[in-house]
XYZ file of C-alpha atoms in Angstrom:
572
model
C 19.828 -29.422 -10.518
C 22.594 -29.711 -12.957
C 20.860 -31.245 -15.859
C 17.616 -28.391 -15.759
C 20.088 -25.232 -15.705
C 21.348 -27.250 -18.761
C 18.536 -27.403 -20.224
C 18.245 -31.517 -20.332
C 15.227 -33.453 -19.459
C 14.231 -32.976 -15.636
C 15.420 -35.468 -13.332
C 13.367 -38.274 -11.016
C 11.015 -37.707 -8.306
C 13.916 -38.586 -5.575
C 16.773 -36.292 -7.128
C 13.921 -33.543 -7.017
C 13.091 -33.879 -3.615
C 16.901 -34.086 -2.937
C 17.129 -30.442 -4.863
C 14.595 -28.826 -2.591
C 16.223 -30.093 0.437
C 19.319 -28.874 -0.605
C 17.728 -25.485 -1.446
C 16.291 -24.564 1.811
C 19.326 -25.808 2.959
C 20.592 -22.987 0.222
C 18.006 -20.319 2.133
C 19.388 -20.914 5.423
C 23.264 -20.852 4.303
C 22.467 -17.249 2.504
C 20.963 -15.818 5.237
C 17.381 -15.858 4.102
C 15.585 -17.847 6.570
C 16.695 -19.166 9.641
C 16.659 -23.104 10.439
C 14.086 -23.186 12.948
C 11.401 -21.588 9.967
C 13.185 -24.045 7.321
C 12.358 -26.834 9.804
C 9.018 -25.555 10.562
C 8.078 -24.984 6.570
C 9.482 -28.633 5.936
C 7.366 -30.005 8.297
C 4.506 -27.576 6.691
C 4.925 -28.645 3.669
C 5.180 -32.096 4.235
C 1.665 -32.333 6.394
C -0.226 -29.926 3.244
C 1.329 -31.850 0.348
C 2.602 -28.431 -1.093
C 6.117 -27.745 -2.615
C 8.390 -26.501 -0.371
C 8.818 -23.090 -1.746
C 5.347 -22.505 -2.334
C 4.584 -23.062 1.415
C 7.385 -20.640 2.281
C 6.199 -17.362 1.029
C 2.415 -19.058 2.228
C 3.952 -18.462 5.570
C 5.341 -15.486 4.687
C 8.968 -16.265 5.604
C 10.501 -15.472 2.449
C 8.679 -12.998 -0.364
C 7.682 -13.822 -3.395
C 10.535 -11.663 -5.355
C 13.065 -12.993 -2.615
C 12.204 -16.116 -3.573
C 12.782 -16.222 -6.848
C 16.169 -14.173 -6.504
C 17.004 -17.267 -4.523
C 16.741 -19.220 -6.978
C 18.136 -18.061 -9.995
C 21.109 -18.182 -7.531
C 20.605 -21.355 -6.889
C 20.364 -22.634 -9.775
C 22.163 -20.360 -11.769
C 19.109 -19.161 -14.098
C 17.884 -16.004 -15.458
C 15.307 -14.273 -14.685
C 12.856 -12.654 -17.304
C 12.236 -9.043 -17.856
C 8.548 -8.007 -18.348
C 9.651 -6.481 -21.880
C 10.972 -9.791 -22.430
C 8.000 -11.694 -22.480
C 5.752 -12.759 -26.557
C 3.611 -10.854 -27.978
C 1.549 -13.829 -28.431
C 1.479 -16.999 -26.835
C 3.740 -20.215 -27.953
C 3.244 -23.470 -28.626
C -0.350 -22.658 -28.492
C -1.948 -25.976 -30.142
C 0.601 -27.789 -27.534
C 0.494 -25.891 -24.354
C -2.839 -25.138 -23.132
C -3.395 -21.291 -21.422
C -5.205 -23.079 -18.890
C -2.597 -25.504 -18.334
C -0.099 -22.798 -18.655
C -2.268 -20.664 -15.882
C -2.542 -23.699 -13.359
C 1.151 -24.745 -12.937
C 2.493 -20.855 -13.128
C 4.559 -21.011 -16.770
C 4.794 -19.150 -20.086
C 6.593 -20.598 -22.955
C 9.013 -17.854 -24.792
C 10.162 -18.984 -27.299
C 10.241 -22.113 -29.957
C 13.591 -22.518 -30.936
C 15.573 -25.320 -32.438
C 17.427 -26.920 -29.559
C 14.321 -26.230 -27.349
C 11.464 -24.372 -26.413
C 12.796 -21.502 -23.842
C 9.884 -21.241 -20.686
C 9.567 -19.096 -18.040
C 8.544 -20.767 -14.666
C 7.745 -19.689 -11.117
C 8.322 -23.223 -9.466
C 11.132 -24.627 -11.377
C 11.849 -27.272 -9.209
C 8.321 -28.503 -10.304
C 9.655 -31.573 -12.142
C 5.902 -32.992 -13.341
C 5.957 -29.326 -15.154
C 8.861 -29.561 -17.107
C 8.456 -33.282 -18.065
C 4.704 -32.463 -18.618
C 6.002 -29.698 -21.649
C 8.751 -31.713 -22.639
C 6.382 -34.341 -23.156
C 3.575 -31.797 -25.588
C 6.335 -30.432 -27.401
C 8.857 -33.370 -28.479
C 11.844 -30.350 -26.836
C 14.267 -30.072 -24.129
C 12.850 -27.133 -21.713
C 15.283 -24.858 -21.316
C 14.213 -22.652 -17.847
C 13.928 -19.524 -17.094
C 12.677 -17.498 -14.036
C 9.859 -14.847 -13.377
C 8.307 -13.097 -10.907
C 4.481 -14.170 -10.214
C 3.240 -10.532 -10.574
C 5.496 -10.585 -14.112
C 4.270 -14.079 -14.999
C 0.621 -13.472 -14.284
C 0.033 -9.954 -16.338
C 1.749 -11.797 -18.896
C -0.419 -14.198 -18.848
C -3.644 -11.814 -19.106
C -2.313 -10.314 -21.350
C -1.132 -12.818 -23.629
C -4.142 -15.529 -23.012
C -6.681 -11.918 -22.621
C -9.153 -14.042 -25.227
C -9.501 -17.417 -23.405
C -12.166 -17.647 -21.226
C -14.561 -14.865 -19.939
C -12.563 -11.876 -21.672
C -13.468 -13.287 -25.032
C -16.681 -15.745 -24.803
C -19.070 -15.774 -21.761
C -18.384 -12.379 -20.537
C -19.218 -10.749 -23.947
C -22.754 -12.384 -23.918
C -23.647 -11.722 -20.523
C -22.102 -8.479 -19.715
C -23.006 -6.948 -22.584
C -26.136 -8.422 -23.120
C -30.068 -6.000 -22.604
C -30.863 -8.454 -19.736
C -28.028 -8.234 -17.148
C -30.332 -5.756 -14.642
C -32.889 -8.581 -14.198
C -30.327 -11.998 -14.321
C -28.091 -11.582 -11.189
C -28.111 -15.263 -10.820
C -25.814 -14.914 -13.896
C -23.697 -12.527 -12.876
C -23.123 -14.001 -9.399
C -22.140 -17.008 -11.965
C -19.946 -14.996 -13.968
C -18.000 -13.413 -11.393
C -17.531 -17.156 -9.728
C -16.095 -17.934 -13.614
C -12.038 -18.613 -13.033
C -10.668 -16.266 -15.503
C -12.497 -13.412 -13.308
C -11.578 -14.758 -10.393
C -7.478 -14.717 -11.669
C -7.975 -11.377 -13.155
C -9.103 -10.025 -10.022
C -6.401 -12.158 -7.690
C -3.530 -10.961 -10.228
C -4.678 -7.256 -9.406
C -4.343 -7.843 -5.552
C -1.187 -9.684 -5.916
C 0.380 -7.155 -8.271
C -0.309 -4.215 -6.840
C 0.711 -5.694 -3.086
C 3.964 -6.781 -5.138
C 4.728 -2.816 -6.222
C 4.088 -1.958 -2.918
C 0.823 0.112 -4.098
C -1.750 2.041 -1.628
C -4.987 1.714 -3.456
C -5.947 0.242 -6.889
C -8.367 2.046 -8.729
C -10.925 0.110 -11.291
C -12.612 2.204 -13.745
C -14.743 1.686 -16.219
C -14.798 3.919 -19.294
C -16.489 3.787 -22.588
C -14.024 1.355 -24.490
C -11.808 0.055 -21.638
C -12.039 -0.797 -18.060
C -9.013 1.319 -16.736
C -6.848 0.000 -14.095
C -4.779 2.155 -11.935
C -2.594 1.784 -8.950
C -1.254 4.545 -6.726
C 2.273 4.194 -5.816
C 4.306 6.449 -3.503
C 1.226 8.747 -3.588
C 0.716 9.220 -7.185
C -1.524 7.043 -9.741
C 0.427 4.650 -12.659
C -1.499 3.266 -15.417
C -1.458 -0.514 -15.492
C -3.123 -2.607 -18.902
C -6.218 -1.853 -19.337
C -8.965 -4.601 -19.401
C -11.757 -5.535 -21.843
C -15.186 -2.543 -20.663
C -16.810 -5.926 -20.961
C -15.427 -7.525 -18.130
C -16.621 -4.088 -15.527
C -19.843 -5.776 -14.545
C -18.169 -9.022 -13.512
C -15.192 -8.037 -12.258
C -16.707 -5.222 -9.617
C -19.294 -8.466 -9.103
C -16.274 -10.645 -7.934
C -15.195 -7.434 -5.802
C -18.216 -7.464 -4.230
C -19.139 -10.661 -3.737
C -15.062 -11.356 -1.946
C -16.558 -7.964 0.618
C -20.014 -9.020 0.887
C -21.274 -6.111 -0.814
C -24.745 -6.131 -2.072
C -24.166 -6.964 -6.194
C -27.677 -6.381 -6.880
C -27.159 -2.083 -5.765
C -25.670 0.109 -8.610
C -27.209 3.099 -7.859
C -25.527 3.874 -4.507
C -22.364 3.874 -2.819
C -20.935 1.095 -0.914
C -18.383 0.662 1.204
C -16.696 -3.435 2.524
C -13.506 -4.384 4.140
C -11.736 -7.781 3.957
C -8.617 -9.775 5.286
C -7.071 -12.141 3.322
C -3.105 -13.136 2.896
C -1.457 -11.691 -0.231
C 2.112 -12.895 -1.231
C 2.682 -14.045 2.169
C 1.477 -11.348 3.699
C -1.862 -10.526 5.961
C -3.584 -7.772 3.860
C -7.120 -5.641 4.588
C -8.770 -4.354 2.335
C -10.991 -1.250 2.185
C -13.407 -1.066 -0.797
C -15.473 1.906 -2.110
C -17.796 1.444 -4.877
C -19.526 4.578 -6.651
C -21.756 4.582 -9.531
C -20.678 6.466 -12.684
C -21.803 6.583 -16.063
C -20.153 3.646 -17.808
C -20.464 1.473 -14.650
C -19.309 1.446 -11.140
C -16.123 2.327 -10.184
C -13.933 0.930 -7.381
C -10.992 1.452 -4.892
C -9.594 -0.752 -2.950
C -7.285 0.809 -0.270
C -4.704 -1.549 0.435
C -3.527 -2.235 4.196
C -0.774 -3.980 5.200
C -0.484 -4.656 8.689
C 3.250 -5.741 8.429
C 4.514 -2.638 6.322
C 3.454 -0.188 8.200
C 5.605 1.618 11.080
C 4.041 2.623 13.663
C 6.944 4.800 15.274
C 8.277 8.431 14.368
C 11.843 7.203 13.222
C 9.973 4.634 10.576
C 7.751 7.612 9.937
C 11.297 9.812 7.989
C 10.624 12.185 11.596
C 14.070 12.976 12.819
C 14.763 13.762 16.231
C 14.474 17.121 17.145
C 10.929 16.810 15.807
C 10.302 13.643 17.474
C 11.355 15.390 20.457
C 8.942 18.420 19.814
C 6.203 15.902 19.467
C 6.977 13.842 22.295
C 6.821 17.138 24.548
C 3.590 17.601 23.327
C 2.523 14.120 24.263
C 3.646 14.516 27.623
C 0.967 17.446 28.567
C -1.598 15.762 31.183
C -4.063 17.247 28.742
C -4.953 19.741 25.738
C -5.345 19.146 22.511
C -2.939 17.985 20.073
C -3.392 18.506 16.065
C -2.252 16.746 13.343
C -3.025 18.545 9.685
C -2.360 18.370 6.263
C -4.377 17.017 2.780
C -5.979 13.780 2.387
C -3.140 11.432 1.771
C -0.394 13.036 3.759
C -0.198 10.472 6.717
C -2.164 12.452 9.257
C -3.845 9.028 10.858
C -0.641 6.924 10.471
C 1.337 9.821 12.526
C -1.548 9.757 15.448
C -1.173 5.825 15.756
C 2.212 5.909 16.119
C 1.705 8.881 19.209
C -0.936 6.280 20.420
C 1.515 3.548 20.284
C 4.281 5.918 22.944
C 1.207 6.373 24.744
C -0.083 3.076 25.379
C 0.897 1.880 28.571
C -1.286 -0.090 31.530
C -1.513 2.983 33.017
C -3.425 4.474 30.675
C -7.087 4.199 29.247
C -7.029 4.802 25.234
C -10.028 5.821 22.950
C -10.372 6.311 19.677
C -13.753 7.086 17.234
C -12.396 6.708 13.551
C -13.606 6.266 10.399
C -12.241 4.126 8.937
C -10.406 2.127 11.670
C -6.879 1.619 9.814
C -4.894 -0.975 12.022
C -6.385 -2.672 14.993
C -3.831 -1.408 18.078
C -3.499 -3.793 20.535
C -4.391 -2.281 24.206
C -6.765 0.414 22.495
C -10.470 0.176 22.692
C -11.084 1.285 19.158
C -14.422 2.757 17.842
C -15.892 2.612 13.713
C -18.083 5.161 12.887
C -21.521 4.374 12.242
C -23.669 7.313 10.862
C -26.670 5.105 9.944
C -27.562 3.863 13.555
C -26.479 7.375 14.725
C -22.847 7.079 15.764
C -20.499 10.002 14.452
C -17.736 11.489 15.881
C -19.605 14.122 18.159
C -21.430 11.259 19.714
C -18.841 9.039 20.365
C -16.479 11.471 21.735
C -19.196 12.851 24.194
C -19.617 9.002 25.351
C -16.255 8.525 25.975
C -16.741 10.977 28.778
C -18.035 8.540 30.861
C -15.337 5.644 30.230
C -13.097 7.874 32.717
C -9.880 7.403 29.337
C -6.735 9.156 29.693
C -6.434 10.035 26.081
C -8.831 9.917 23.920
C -8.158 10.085 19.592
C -10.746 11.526 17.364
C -10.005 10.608 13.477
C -11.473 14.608 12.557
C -12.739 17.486 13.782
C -14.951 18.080 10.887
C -17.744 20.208 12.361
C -18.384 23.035 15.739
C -20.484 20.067 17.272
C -17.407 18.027 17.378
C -14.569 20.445 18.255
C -16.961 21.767 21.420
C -17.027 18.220 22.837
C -13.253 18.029 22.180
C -12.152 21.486 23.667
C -14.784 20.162 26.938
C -12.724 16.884 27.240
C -9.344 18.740 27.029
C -10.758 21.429 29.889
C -12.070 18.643 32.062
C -8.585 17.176 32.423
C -8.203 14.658 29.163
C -5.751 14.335 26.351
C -7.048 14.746 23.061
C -5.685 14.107 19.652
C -6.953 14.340 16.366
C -6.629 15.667 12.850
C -7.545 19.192 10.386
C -7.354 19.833 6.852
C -5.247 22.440 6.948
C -1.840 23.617 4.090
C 0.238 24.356 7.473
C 0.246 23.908 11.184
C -0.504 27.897 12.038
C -3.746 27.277 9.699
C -5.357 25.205 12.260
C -6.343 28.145 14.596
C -8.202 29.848 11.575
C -9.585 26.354 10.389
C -11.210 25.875 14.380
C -12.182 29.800 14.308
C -13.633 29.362 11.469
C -16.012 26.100 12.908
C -16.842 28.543 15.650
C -14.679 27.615 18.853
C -13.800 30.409 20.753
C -10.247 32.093 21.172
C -9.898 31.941 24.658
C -11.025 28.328 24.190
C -8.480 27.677 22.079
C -5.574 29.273 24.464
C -6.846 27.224 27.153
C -6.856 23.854 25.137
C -4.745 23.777 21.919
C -1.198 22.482 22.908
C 0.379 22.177 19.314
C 0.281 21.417 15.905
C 2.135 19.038 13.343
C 1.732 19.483 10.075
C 2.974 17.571 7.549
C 3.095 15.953 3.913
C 4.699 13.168 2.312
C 7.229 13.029 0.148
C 8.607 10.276 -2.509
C 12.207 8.664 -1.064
C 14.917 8.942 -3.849
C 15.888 5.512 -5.154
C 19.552 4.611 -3.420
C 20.176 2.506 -6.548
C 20.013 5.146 -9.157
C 19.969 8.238 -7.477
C 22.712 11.326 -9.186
C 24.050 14.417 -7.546
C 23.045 17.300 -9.158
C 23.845 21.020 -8.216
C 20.563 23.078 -9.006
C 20.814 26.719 -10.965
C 20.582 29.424 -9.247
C 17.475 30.714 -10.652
C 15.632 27.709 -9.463
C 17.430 27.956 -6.049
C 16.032 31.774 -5.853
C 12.758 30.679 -6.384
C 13.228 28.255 -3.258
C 14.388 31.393 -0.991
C 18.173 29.950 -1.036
C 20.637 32.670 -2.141
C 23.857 30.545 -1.810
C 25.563 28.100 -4.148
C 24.060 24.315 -2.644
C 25.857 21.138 -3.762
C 24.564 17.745 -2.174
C 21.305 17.771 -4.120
C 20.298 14.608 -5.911
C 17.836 13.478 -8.542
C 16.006 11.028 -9.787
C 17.399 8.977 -12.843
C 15.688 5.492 -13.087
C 16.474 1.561 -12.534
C 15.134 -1.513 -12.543
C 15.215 -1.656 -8.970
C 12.599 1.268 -8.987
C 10.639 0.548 -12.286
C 12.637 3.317 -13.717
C 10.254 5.890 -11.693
C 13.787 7.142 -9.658
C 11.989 6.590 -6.652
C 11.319 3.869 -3.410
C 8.984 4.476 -0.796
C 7.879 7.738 1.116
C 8.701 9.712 3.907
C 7.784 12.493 6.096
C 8.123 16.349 5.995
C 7.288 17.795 9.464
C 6.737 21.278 10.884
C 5.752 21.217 14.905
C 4.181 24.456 16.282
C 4.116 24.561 19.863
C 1.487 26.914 21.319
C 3.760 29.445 23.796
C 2.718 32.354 25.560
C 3.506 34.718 22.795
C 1.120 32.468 20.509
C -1.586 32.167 23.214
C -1.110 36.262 23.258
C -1.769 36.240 19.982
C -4.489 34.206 19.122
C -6.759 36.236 21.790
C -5.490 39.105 19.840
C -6.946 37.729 16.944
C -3.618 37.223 15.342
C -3.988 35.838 11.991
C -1.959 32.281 10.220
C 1.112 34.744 9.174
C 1.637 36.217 12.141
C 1.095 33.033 14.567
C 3.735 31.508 11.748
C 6.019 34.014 12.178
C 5.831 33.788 16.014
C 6.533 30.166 15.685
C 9.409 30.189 13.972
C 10.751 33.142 16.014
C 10.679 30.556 18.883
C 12.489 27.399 17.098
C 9.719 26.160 14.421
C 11.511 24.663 11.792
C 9.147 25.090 8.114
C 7.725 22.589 6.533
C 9.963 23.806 3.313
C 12.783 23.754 4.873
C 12.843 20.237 6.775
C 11.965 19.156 3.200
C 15.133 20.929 1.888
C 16.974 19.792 4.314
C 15.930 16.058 3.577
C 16.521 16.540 -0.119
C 20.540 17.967 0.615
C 21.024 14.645 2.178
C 19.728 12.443 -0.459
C 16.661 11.183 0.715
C 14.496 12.874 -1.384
C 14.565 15.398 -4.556
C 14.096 18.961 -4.859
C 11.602 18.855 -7.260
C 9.349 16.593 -4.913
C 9.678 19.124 -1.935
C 8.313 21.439 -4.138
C 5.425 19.422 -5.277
C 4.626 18.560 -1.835
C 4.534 22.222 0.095
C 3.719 24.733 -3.174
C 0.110 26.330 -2.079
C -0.345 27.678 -5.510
């Protein structure tokens, strides 16, 4: 590939295929891909007709971003910074943006000895002869990431197409209420259809839970939430809402024709090279309908305490409470703190052939292999009381309830946990000694809950410091105070900001735990009447570790900062 990373005229069809051989040749020497899926992608891509590289992240052997790290290695070419990209597009009475949208590229920059491109399949000779050709230049390559490339391209090319013609007339024409057939038509048009792809993509790319589309007076806002807090992306044209949440729909069979109530659609579908669901929500507000799409991905998430950030004298604490023949075991905190993840993962230790598994949720999350799993109906009469007081009669070892929400619901669970079963499920509660006032407060009984309730977890989740970026720090002392710590601390770190991290300082999320085991002393209490303090307080007399401080203790080490633990456990 000697004469592209020089910038010359591409080579023939034969040298081509010779450079792709030699790059997954390339893959397998670096350590990217072994040569049984090399072999198995050649032959792929040979029965399909696709390039080589495109059928390897298809496969989802090598990602996207791997893939093109590979090969500016390869062959020795940069790669482009999003800040890098025009303001405005290039070449554009030469270089078609649909042309430019179809085979993946963005031209730079026009400059004498060439015109400078950015590609996602360089090895895509018809491409580069195919601009060489429109321009009279030499292409001189460069590299970019798809989710870089293709919010470049919306952005750059935001006029072509439905942004600046079609979707103008329809979407903001008197008559949409009573012309779906044009709106089903508009939200088949491709630019929608890209604009609404890119979204996926990117936001599966930055490794985002949900992406939230809003539409507002002058601009249909587009957020994603990333390690648990929302980040503005570009905003789209308010004239695109109606189409866009159309194309939404219509991908989730949602009825497009409702606007005046809430709806709710899942779909699978591969993103990147990986299997995605997603879980839509669609409300009506006053500029239009807003959306989220909860993003799932099945091969991301760990279903096991150590993936979880638990370490292992909480893992153990857990486990102990897993190994009770039955009772009830809680799992609280706010929406968004990884209450349902940490309950599969117990579900996962406790799925063996000897046991009978059960679970009512709503939402199901992941499909477990080996667990009869149970959605939530409401509108045919299927909620969590019901389900749970059919379950009964399945003779299950363990059953899972996704909430105790309401007295109806917490009576059949304390029954099942009497009668000899297993039960876990979750609470809304700030810490794990809250749970006992939450269930009081539904109306169970406290020599109910002495006889039932074997323990609690609570827990949040916290943002992982970035180990790129990431400086030690020693906090001052008044902060320190505030924290309860008297002592000088060193081993602190904080966030600074990378490329690696999109200059946020931060990668991922773990765990903060507490694990209150119900004891004699606690059972004593409770039929007392013992309030949260003083069941707290009894707790940690007998070994409970805080939720505050196994978040300090994860921030002296490094894996997350100070300021986050704080965020994460303040109640005021």
């Amino acid at each position: 590939m000697r004469s592209v990373m020089a910038g010359q005229p591409p080579m023939e069809a034969d040298s081509d295929n010779s450079d792709r051989r030699d790059f997954a040749r390339f893959l397998v020497g670096t350590g990217r891909m072994t040569p049984e899926a090399s072999n198995r992608a050649e032959e792929a891509a040979r029965r399909s007709g696709d390039r080589f590289e495109v059928v390897v992240t298809r496969l989802g052997l090598v990602t996207e971003r791997d893939l093109i790290d590979a090969l500016a290695s390869f062959l020795n070419l940069p790669v482009v910074a999003p800040q890098d990209f025009p303001a405005s597009p290039v070449c554009e009475d030469a270089l078609s943006a649909r042309f430019a949208r179809d085979r993946q590229f963005l031209p730079l920059e026009n400059r004498p000895d060439g015109i400078a491109v950015a590609l996602v399949h360089p090895l895509d000779t018809y491409t580069l002869d195919a601009i060489r050709f429109a321009v009279g230049k030499p292409v001189l390559p460069r590299l970019a990431y798809p989710a870089d490339l293709e919010a470049a391209l919306a952005r750059i090319y935001s006029g072509d197409g439905v942004a600046g013609g079609q979707a103008g007339a329809v979407v903001g024409g008197a008559g949409l209420d009573e012309d779906l057939d044009r709106l089903k038509d508009l939200a088949s048009e491709a630019p929608v259809i890209r604009l609404v792809n890119h979204l996926i993509a990117h936001a599966v790319e930055l490794g985002a839970s949900d992406i939230h589309i809003e539409p507002m007076e002058m601009e249909l806002r587009i957020r994603f939430r990333i390690d648990g807090l929302l980040r503005k992306m570009e905003s789209q044209p308010q004239q695109l809402a109606a189409a866009v949440v159309s194309r939404i729909k219509i991908m989730t069979k949602l009825n497009i024709a409702e606007r005046r109530l809430p709806q709710d659609g899942r779909i699978s579908l591969a993103v990147r090279g990986k299997d995605i669901d997603l879980r839509v929500s669609t409300a009506p507000t006053s500029h239009g309908e807003s959306v989220v799409l909860r993003i799932l991905d099945r091969n991301a998430v760990q279903l096991d305490f150590a993936g979880l950030g638990f370490e292992d004298e909480t893992v153990s604490s857990i486990r102990a409470l897993l190994a009770q023949a039955h009772g009830i075991m809680l799992v609280t905190g706010p929406t968004g703190s990884g209450k349902t993840t940490t309950l599969y993962a117990a579900l996962t230790e406790l799925n063996t052939w000897e046991r009978k598994i059960l679970t009512i949720e709503d939402p199901i999350e992941y499909r477990l292999e080996g667990i009869n799993q149970v959605q939530v109906k409401p509108q045919i009469g299927l909620n969590f009381a019901g389900a749970l007081r059919s379950f009964l009669r399945q003779d299950p070892d363990v059953m899972m309830v996704g909430e105790i929400r309401d007295l109806e619901t917490a009576e059949i669970a304390v029954q099942a946990a009497l009668t000899g079963h297993l039960i876990l499920s979750t609470l809304h509660t700030n810490d794990a000694a809250g749970a006992v006032t939450r269930l009081r407060d539904m109306g169970v009984a406290d020599y109910l809950l002495t006889s039932t309730l074997n323990g609690v977890v609570a827990q949040r989740l916290v943002r992982k410091l970035c180990p790129s970026c990431r400086e030690p720090f020693v906090p001052l002392p008044d902060f320190m105070a505030k924290l309860g710590i008297t002592s000088p601390q060193e081993g602190f770190f904080r966030a600074r900001g990378c490329p690696a991290c999109n200059h946020t300082g931060y990668q991922g999320r773990t765990s903060i735990v507490e694990v209150l085991a119900v004891n004699d002393a606690i059972r004593e209490a409770i039929l007392k009447g013992g309030d949260a303090p003083a069941l707290a307080r009894l707790a940690r007399e007998a070994g409970m570790q805080p939720i505050s401080l196994n978040g300090l203790g994860k921030a002296s080490r490094g894996i997350t900062s100070l300021e986050e633990v704080v965020r994460a456990t303040r109640t005021g």
